[in-house]
mmCIF file of C-alpha atoms in Angstrom:
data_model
loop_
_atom_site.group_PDB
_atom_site.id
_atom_site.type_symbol
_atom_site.label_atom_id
_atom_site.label_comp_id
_atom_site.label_asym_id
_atom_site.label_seq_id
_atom_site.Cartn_x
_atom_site.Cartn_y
_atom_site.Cartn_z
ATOM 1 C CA UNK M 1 102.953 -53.205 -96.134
ATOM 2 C CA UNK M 2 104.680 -56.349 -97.304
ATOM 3 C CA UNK M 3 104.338 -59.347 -94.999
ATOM 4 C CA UNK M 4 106.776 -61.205 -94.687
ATOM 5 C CA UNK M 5 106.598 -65.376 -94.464
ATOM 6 C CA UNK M 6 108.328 -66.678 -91.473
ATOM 7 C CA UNK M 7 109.398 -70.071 -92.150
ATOM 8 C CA UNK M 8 108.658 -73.318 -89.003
ATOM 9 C CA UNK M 9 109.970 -76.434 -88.546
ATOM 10 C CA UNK M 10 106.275 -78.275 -89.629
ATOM 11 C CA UNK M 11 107.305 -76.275 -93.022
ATOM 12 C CA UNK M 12 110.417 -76.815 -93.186
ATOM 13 C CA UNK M 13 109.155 -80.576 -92.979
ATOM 14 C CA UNK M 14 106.879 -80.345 -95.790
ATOM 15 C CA UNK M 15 109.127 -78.959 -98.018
ATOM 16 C CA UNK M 16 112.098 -81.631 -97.639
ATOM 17 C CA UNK M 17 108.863 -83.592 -98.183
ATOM 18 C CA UNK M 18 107.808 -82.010 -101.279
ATOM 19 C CA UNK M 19 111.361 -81.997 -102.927
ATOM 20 C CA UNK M 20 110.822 -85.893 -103.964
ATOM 21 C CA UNK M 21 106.896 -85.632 -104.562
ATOM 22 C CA UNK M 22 106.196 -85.732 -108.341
ATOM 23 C CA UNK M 23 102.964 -83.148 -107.544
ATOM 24 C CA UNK M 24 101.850 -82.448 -111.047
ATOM 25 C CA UNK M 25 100.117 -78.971 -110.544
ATOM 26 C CA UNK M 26 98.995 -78.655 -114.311
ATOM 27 C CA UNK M 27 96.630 -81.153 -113.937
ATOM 28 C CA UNK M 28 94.680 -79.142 -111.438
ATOM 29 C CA UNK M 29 94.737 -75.615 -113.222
ATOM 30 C CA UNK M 30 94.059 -74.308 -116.985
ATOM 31 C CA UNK M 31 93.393 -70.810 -118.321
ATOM 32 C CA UNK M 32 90.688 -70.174 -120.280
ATOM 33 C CA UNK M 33 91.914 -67.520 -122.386
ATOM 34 C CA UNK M 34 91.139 -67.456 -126.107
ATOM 35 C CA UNK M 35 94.349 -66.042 -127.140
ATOM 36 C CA UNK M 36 96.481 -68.178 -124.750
ATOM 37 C CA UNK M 37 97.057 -71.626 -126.447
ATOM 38 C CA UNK M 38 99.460 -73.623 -125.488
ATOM 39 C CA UNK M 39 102.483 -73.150 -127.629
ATOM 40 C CA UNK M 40 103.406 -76.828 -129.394
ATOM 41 C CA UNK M 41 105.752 -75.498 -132.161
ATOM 42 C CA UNK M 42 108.876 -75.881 -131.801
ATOM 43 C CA UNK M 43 110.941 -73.555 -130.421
ATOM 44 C CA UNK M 44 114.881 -72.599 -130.311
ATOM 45 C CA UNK M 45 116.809 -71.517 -127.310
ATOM 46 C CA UNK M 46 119.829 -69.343 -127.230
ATOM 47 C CA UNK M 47 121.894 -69.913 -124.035
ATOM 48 C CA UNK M 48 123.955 -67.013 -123.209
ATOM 49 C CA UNK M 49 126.522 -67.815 -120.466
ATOM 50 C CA UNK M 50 127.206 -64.661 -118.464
ATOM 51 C CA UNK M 51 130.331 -65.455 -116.160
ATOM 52 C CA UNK M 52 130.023 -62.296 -114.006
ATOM 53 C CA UNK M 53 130.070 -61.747 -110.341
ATOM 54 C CA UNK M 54 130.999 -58.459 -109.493
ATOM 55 C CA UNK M 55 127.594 -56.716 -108.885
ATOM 56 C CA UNK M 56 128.119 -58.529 -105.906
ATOM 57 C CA UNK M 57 130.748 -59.421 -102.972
ATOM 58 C CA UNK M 58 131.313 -63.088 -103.401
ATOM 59 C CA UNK M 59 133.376 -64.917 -105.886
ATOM 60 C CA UNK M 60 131.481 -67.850 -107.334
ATOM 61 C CA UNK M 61 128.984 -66.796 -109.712
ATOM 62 C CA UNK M 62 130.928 -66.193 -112.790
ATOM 63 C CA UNK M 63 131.071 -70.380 -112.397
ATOM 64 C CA UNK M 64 127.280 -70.553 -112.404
ATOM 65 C CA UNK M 65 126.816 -70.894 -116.156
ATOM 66 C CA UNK M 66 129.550 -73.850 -116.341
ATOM 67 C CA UNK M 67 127.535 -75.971 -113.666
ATOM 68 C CA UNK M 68 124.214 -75.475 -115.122
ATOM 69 C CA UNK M 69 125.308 -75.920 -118.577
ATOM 70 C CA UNK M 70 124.539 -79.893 -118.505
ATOM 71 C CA UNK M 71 124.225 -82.688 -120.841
ATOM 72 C CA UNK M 72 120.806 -83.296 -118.522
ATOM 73 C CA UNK M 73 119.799 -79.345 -119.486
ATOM 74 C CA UNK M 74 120.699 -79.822 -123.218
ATOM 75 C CA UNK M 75 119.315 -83.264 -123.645
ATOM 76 C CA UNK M 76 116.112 -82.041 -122.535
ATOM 77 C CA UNK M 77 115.733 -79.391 -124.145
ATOM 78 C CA UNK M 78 115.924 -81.182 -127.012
ATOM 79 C CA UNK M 79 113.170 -83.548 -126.240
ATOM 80 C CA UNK M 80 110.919 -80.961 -125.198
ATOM 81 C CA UNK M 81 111.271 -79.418 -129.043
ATOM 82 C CA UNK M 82 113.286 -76.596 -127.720
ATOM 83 C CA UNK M 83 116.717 -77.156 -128.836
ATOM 84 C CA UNK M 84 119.538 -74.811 -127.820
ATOM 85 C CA UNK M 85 120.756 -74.037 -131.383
ATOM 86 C CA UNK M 86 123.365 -71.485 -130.384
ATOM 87 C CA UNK M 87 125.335 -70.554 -127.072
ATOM 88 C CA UNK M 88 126.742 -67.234 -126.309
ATOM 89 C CA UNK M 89 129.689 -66.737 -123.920
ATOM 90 C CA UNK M 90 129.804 -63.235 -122.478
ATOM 91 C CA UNK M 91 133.203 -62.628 -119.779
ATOM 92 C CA UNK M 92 133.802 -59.385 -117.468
ATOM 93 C CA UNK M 93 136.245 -57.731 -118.704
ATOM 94 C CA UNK M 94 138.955 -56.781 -116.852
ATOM 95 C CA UNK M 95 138.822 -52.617 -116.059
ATOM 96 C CA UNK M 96 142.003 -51.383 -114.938
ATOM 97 C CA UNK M 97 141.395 -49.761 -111.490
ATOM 98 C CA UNK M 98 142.107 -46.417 -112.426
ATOM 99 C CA UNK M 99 139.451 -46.790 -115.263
ATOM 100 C CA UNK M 100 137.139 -47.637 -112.999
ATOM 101 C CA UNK M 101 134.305 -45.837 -112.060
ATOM 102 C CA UNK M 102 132.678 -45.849 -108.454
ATOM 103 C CA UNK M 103 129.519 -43.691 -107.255
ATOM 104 C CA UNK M 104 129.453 -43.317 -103.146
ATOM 105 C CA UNK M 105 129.951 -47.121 -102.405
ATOM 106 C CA UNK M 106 128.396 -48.755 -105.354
ATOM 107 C CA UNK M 107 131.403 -50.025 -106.940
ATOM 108 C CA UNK M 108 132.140 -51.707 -110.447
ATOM 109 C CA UNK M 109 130.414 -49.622 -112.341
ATOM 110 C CA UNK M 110 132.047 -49.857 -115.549
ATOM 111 C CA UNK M 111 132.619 -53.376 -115.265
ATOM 112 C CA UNK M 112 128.929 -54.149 -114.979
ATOM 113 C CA UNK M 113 127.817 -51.926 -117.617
ATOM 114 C CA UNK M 114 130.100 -53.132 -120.367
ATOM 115 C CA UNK M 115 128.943 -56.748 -119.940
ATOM 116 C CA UNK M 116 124.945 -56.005 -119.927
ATOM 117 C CA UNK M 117 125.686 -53.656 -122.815
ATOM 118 C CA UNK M 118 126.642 -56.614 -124.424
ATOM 119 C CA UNK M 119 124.705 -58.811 -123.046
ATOM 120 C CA UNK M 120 121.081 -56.533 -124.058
ATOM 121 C CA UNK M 121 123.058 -56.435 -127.202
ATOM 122 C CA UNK M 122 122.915 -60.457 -127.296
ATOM 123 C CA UNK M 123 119.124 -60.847 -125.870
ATOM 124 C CA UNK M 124 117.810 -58.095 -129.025
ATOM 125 C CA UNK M 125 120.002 -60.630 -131.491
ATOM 126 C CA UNK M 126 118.294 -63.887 -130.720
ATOM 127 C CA UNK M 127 114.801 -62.314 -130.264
ATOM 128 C CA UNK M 128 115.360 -60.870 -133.935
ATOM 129 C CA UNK M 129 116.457 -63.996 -134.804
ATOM 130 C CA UNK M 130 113.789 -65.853 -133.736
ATOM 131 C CA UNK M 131 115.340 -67.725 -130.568
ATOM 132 C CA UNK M 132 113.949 -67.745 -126.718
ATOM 133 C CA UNK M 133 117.099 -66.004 -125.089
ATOM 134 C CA UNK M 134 117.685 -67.903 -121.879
ATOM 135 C CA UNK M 135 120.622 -65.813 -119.604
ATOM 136 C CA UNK M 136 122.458 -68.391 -117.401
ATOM 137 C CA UNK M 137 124.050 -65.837 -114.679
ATOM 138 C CA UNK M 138 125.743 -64.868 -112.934
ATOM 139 C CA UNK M 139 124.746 -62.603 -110.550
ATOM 140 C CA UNK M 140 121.464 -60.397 -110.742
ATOM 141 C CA UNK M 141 122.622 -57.364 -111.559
ATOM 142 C CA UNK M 142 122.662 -58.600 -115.789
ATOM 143 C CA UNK M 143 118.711 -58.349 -115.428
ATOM 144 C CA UNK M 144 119.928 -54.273 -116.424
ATOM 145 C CA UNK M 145 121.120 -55.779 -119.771
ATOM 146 C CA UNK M 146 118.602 -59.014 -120.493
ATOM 147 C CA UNK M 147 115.648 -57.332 -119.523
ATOM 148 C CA UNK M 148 116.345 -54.038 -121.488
ATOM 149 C CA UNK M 149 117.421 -56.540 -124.452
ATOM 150 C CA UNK M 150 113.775 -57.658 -124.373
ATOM 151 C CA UNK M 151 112.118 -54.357 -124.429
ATOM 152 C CA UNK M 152 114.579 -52.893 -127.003
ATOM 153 C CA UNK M 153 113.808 -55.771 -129.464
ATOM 154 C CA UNK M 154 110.323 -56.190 -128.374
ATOM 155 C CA UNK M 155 109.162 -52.558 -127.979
ATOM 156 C CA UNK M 156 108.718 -51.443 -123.832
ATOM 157 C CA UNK M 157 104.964 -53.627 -123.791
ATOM 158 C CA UNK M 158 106.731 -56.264 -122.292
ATOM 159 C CA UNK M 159 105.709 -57.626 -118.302
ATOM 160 C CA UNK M 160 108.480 -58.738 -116.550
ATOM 161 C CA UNK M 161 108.074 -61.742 -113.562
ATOM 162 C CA UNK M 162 110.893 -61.161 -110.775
ATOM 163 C CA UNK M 163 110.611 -64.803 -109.017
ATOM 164 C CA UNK M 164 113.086 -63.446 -105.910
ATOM 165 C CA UNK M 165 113.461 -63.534 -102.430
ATOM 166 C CA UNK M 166 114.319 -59.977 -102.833
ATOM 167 C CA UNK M 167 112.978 -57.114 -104.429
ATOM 168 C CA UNK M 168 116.102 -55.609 -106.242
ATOM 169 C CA UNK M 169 114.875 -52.235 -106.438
ATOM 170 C CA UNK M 170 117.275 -50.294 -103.998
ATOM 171 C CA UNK M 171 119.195 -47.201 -106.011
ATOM 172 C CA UNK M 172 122.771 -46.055 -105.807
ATOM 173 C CA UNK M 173 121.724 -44.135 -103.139
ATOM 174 C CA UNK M 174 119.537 -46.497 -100.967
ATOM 175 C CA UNK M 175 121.697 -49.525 -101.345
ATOM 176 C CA UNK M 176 123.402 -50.359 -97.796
ATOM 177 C CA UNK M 177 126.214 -52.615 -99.703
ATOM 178 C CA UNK M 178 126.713 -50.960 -102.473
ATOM 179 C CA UNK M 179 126.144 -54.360 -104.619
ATOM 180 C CA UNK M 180 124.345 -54.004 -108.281
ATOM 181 C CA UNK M 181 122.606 -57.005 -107.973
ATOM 182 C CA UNK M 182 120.339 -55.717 -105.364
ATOM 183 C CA UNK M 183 119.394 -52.348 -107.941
ATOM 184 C CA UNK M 184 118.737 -53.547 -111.684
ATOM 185 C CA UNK M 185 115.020 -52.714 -110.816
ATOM 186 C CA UNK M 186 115.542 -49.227 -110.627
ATOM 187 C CA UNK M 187 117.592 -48.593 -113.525
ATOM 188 C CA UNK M 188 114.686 -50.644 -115.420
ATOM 189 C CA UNK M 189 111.229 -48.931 -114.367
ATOM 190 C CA UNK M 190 110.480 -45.245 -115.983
ATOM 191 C CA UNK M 191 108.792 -44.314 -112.637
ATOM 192 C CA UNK M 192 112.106 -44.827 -110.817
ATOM 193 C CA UNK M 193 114.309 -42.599 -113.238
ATOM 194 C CA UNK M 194 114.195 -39.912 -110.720
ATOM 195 C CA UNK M 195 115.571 -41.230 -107.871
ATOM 196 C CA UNK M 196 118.614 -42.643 -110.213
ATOM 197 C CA UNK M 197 121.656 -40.417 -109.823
ATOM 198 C CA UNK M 198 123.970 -39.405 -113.153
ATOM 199 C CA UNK M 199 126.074 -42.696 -113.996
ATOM 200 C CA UNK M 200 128.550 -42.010 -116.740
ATOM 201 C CA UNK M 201 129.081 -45.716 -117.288
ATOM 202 C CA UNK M 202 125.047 -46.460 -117.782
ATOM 203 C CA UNK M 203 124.499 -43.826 -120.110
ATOM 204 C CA UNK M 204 123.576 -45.683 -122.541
ATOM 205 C CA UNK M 205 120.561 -47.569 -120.336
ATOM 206 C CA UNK M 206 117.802 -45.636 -120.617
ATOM 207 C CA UNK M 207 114.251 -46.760 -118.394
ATOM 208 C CA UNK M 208 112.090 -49.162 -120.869
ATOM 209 C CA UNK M 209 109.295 -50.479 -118.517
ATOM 210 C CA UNK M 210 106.441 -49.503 -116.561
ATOM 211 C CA UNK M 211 105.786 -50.592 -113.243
ATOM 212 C CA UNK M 212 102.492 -51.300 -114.141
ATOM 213 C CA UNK M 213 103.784 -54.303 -116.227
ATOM 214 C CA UNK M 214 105.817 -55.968 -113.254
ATOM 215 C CA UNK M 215 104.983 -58.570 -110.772
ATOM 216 C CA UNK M 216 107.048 -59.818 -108.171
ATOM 217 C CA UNK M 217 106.717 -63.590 -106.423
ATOM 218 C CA UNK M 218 108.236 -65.036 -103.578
ATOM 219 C CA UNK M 219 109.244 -61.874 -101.947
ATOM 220 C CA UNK M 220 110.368 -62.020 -98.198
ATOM 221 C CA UNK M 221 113.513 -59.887 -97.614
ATOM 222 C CA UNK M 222 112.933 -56.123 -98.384
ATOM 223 C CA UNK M 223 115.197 -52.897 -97.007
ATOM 224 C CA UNK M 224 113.020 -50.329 -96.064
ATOM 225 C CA UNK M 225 113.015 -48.063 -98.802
ATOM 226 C CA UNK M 226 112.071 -50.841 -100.999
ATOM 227 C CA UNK M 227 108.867 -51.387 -99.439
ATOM 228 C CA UNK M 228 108.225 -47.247 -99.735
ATOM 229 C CA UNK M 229 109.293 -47.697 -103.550
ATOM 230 C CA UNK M 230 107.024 -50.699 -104.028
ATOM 231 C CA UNK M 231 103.926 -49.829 -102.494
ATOM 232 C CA UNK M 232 104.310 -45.896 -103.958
ATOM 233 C CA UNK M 233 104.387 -47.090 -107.614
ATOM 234 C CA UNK M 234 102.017 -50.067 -106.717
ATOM 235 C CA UNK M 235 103.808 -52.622 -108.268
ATOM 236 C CA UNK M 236 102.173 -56.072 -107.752
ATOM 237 C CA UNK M 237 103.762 -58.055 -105.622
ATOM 238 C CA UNK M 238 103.249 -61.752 -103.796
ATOM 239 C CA UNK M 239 105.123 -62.071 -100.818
ATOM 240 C CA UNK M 240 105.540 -65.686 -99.529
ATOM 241 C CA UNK M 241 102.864 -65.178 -96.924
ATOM 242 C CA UNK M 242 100.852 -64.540 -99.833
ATOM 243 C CA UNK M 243 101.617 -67.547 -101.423
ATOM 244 C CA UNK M 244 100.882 -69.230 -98.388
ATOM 245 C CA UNK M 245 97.320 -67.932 -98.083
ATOM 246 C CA UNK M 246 96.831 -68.024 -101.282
ATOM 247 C CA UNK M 247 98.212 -70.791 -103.490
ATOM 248 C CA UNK M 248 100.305 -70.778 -105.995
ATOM 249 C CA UNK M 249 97.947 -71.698 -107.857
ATOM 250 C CA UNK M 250 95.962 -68.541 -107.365
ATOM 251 C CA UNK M 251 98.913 -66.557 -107.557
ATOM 252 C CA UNK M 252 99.826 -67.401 -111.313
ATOM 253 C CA UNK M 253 96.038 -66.887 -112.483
ATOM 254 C CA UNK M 254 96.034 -63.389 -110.667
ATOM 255 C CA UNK M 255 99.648 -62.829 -112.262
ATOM 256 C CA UNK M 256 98.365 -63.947 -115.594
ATOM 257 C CA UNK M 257 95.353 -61.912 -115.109
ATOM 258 C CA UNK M 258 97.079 -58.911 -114.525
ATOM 259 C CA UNK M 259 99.412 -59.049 -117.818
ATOM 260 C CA UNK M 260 96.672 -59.563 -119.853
ATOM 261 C CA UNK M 261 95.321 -56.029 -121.669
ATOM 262 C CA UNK M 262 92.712 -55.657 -123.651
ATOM 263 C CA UNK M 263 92.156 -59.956 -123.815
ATOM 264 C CA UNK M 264 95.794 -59.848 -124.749
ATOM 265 C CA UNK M 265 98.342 -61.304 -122.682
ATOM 266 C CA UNK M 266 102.096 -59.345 -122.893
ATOM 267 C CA UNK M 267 105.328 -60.800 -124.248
ATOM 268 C CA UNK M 268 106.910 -62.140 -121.140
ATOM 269 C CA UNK M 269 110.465 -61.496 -119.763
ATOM 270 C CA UNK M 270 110.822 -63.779 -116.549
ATOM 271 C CA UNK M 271 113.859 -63.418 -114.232
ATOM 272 C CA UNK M 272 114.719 -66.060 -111.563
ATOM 273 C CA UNK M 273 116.928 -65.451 -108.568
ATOM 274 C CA UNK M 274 117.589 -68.870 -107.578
ATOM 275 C CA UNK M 275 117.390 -68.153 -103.749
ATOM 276 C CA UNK M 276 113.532 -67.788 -104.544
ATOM 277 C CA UNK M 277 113.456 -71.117 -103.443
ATOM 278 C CA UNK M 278 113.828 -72.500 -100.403
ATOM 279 C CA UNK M 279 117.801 -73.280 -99.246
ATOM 280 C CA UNK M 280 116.943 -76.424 -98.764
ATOM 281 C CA UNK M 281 116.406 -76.740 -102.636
ATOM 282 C CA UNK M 282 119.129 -74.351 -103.323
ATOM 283 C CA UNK M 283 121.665 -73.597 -100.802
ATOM 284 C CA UNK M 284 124.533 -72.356 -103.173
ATOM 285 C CA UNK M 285 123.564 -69.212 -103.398
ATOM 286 C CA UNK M 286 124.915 -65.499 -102.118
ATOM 287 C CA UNK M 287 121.692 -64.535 -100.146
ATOM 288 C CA UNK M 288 119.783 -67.538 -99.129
ATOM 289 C CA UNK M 289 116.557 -66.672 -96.724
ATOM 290 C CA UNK M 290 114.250 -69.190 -94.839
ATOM 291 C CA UNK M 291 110.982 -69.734 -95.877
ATOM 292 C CA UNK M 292 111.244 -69.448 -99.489
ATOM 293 C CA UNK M 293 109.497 -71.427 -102.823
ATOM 294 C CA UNK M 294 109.374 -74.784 -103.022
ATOM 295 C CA UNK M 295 110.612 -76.480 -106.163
ATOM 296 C CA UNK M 296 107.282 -77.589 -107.545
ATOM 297 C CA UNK M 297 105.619 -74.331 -106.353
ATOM 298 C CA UNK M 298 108.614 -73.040 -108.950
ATOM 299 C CA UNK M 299 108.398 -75.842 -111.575
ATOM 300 C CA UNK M 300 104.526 -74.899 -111.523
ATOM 301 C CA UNK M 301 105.198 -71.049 -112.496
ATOM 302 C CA UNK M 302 107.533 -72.513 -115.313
ATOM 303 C CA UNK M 303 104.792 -74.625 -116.459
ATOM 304 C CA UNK M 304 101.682 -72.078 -116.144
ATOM 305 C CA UNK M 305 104.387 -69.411 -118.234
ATOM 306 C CA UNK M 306 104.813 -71.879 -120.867
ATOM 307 C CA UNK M 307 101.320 -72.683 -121.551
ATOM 308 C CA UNK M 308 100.808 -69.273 -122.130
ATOM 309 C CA UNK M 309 102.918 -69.015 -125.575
ATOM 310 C CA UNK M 310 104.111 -65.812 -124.466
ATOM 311 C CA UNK M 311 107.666 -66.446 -122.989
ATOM 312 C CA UNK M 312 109.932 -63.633 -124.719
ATOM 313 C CA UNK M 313 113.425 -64.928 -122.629
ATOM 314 C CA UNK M 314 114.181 -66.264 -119.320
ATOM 315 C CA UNK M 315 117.146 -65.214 -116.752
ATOM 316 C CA UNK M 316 118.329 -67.823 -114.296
ATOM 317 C CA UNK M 317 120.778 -66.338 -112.041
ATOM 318 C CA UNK M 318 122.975 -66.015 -108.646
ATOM 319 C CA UNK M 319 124.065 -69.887 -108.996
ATOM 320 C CA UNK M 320 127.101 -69.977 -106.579
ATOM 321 C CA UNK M 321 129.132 -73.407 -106.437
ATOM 322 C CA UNK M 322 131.895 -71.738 -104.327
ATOM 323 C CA UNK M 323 129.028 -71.514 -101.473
ATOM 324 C CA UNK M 324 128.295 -75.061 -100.070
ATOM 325 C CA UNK M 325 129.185 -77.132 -96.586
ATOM 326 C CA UNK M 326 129.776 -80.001 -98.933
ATOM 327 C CA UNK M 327 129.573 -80.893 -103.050
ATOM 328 C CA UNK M 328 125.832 -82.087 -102.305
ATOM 329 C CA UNK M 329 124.556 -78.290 -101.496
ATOM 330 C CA UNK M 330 126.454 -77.814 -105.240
ATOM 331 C CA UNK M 331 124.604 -80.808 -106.668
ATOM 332 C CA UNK M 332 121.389 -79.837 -104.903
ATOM 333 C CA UNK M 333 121.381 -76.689 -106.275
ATOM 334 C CA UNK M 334 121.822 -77.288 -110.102
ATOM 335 C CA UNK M 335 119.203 -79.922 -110.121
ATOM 336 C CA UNK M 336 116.809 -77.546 -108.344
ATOM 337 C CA UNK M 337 118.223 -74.673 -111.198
ATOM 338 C CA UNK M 338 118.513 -76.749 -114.262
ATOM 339 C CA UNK M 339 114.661 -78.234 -113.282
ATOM 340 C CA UNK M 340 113.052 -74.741 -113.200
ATOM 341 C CA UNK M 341 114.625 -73.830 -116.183
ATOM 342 C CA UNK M 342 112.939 -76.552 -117.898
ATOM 343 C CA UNK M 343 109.998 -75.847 -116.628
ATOM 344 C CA UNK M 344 109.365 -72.736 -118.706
ATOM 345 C CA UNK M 345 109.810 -74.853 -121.808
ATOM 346 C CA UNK M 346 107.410 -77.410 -120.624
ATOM 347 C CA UNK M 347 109.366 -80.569 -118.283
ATOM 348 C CA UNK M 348 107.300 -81.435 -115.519
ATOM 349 C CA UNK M 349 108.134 -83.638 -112.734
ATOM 350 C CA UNK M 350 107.570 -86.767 -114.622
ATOM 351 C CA UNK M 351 109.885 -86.098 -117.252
ATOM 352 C CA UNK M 352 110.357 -85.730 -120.904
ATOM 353 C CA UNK M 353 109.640 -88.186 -123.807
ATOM 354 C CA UNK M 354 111.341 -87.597 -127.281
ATOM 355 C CA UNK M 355 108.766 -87.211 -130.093
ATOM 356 C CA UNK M 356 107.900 -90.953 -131.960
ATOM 357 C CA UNK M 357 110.353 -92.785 -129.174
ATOM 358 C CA UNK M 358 108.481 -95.957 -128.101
ATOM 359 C CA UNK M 359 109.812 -98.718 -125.550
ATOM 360 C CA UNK M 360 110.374 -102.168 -127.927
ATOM 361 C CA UNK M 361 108.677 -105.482 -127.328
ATOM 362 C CA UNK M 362 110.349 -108.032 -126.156
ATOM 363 C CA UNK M 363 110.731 -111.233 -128.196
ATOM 364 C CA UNK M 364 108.768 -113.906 -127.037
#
């Protein structure tokens, strides 16, 4: 059974704490893999915007991409040798109701599957091109498109991080609400193929990963039949009482560990749900829960990923700037987002330096 972290004030202390500590992690930690060098060449980014919010209920996330598109992102990215050479804009587009297609209460079918048709169509283009896709959501339920761009271009040897408070792997017939964003799993993983009923919008998805080649971290909000589906196909997952016991530290080697076949670590496809964290690092979000990742526990998985070499794209997703008490939750909540998706291009919590830039002498 999953265990599920249950979040007290003493922690909730630690973490407001922890949100203006500068812990560098990397300092403490280093894998000792032959084949896993840390990657200094430069790379390219392609930023795909995804303004999309109906694989869920709440208006807001389609806006995501235009907050966390920032001169701070950009700039950085840039001085980290990663520039974003190219930026994709991918809009819903509007299905007239009677076109629509609904199974039980999972609504928006077709609306969902045209944009991740496009967008796995985007993902295969810049990995063939020789760009790091990086999916600025939107809501969670493009992880059907980005993640089965990755395995399309890459070939279905890919392992696939789900940093999320939530496991995402109900079906069209398990899901309580109905929302998408809570199923992309399922339509992903070849063991779950079965349990997927006929969807004439998603014909064209077809499974591309084994569950053998996922890991979940910072789990702490499953439905039942998400824990039955998790623990049948044994897919590795750290719950945040896990993280707790064991360190995030600990948590990346074993993840790292796991990936690895045959001394060879797999092409990585990472996908962020930015309630992972904590809300007190990200309150403008759809599904907050207590008890969640702090940002350097999530800067430190960015870090430990991109030593590795092996990052194949990156999803950051479920930004909502419509959800907030005041602008500061907003504010809060893209410098928690646009931080962690540094992080998997190197920036650590001191910062960036551009290449050759050196602070003048004054004259005396």
């Amino acid at each position: 059974m999953i265990s599920i972290y249950r979040v007290d004030s003493k922690f909730l202390a630690h973490i407001k704490w922890a949100f203006f500590a500068t812990t560098n992690y990397s300092k403490s930690f280093k894998f000792n893999y032959s084949k896993m060098i840390h990657n200094k060449t430069k790379k390219t980014v392609s930023l795909i915007n995804a303004k999309f919010s109906r694989g869920q209920g709440k208006p807001g996330t389609e806006l995501g991409p235009s907050f966390l598109k920032t001169k701070f992102l950009l700039s950085n990215l840039e001085n980290l040798n990663c520039p974003a050479i190219e930026s994709v804009e991918l809009e819903e587009e509007k299905v007239p109701s009677h076109e629509e297609e609904q199974f039980l209460h999972n609504r928006n079918l077709r609306s969902i599957s045209q944009i991740n048709k496009k967008l796995s169509n985007s993902v295969q283009e810049a990995i063939k091109d020789g760009h790091v896709p990086v999916l600025l959501g939107g809501d969670h339920s493009l992880a059907i498109g980005s993640v089965h761009g990755t395995a399309n271009a890459l070939g279905s040897h890919i392992g696939l991080i789900w940093v999320d408070a939530h496991a995402d792997i109900n079906t069209p017939l398990t899901s309580v609400t109905g929302n998408l964003h809570g199923q992309p799993v399922s339509f992903l993983l070849y063991e779950l193929d079965k349990y997927l009923p006929k969807l004439e919008a998603f014909s064209w998805v077809k499974p591309c990963l084994s569950a053998r080649n996922m890991v979940y971290i910072g789990l702490r909000d499953l439905d039942p039949e998400e824990t039955i589906l998790v623990e049948k196909y044994k897919i590795k997952a750290y719950s945040m009482s896990d993280i707790q016991r064991l360190g995030i530290k600990q948590v990346l080697k074993e993840t790292i560990d796991y990936l690895t076949i045959d001394g060879e670590l797999m092409p990585l496809h990472v996908s962020v749900d930015i309630d992972s964290l904590d809300p007190w690092y990200a309150p403008s979000t759809g599904t907050p829960v207590l008890g969640g990742l702090s940002l350097p526990e999530l800067m430190y998985i960015g870090n430990k990923i991109h030593e590795t070499g092996k990052l194949s794209a990156l999803d950051l997703v479920e930004v909502n700037p419509l959800l907030k008490n005041n602008d500061h939750d907003v504010e809060k909540t893209v410098f928690s987002a646009s931080r962690a998706i540094l992080s998997f291009f190197g920036y650590k919590t001191l910062g960036t330096k551009k290449d050759g830039h050196q602070v003048p002498l004054a004259k005396k």
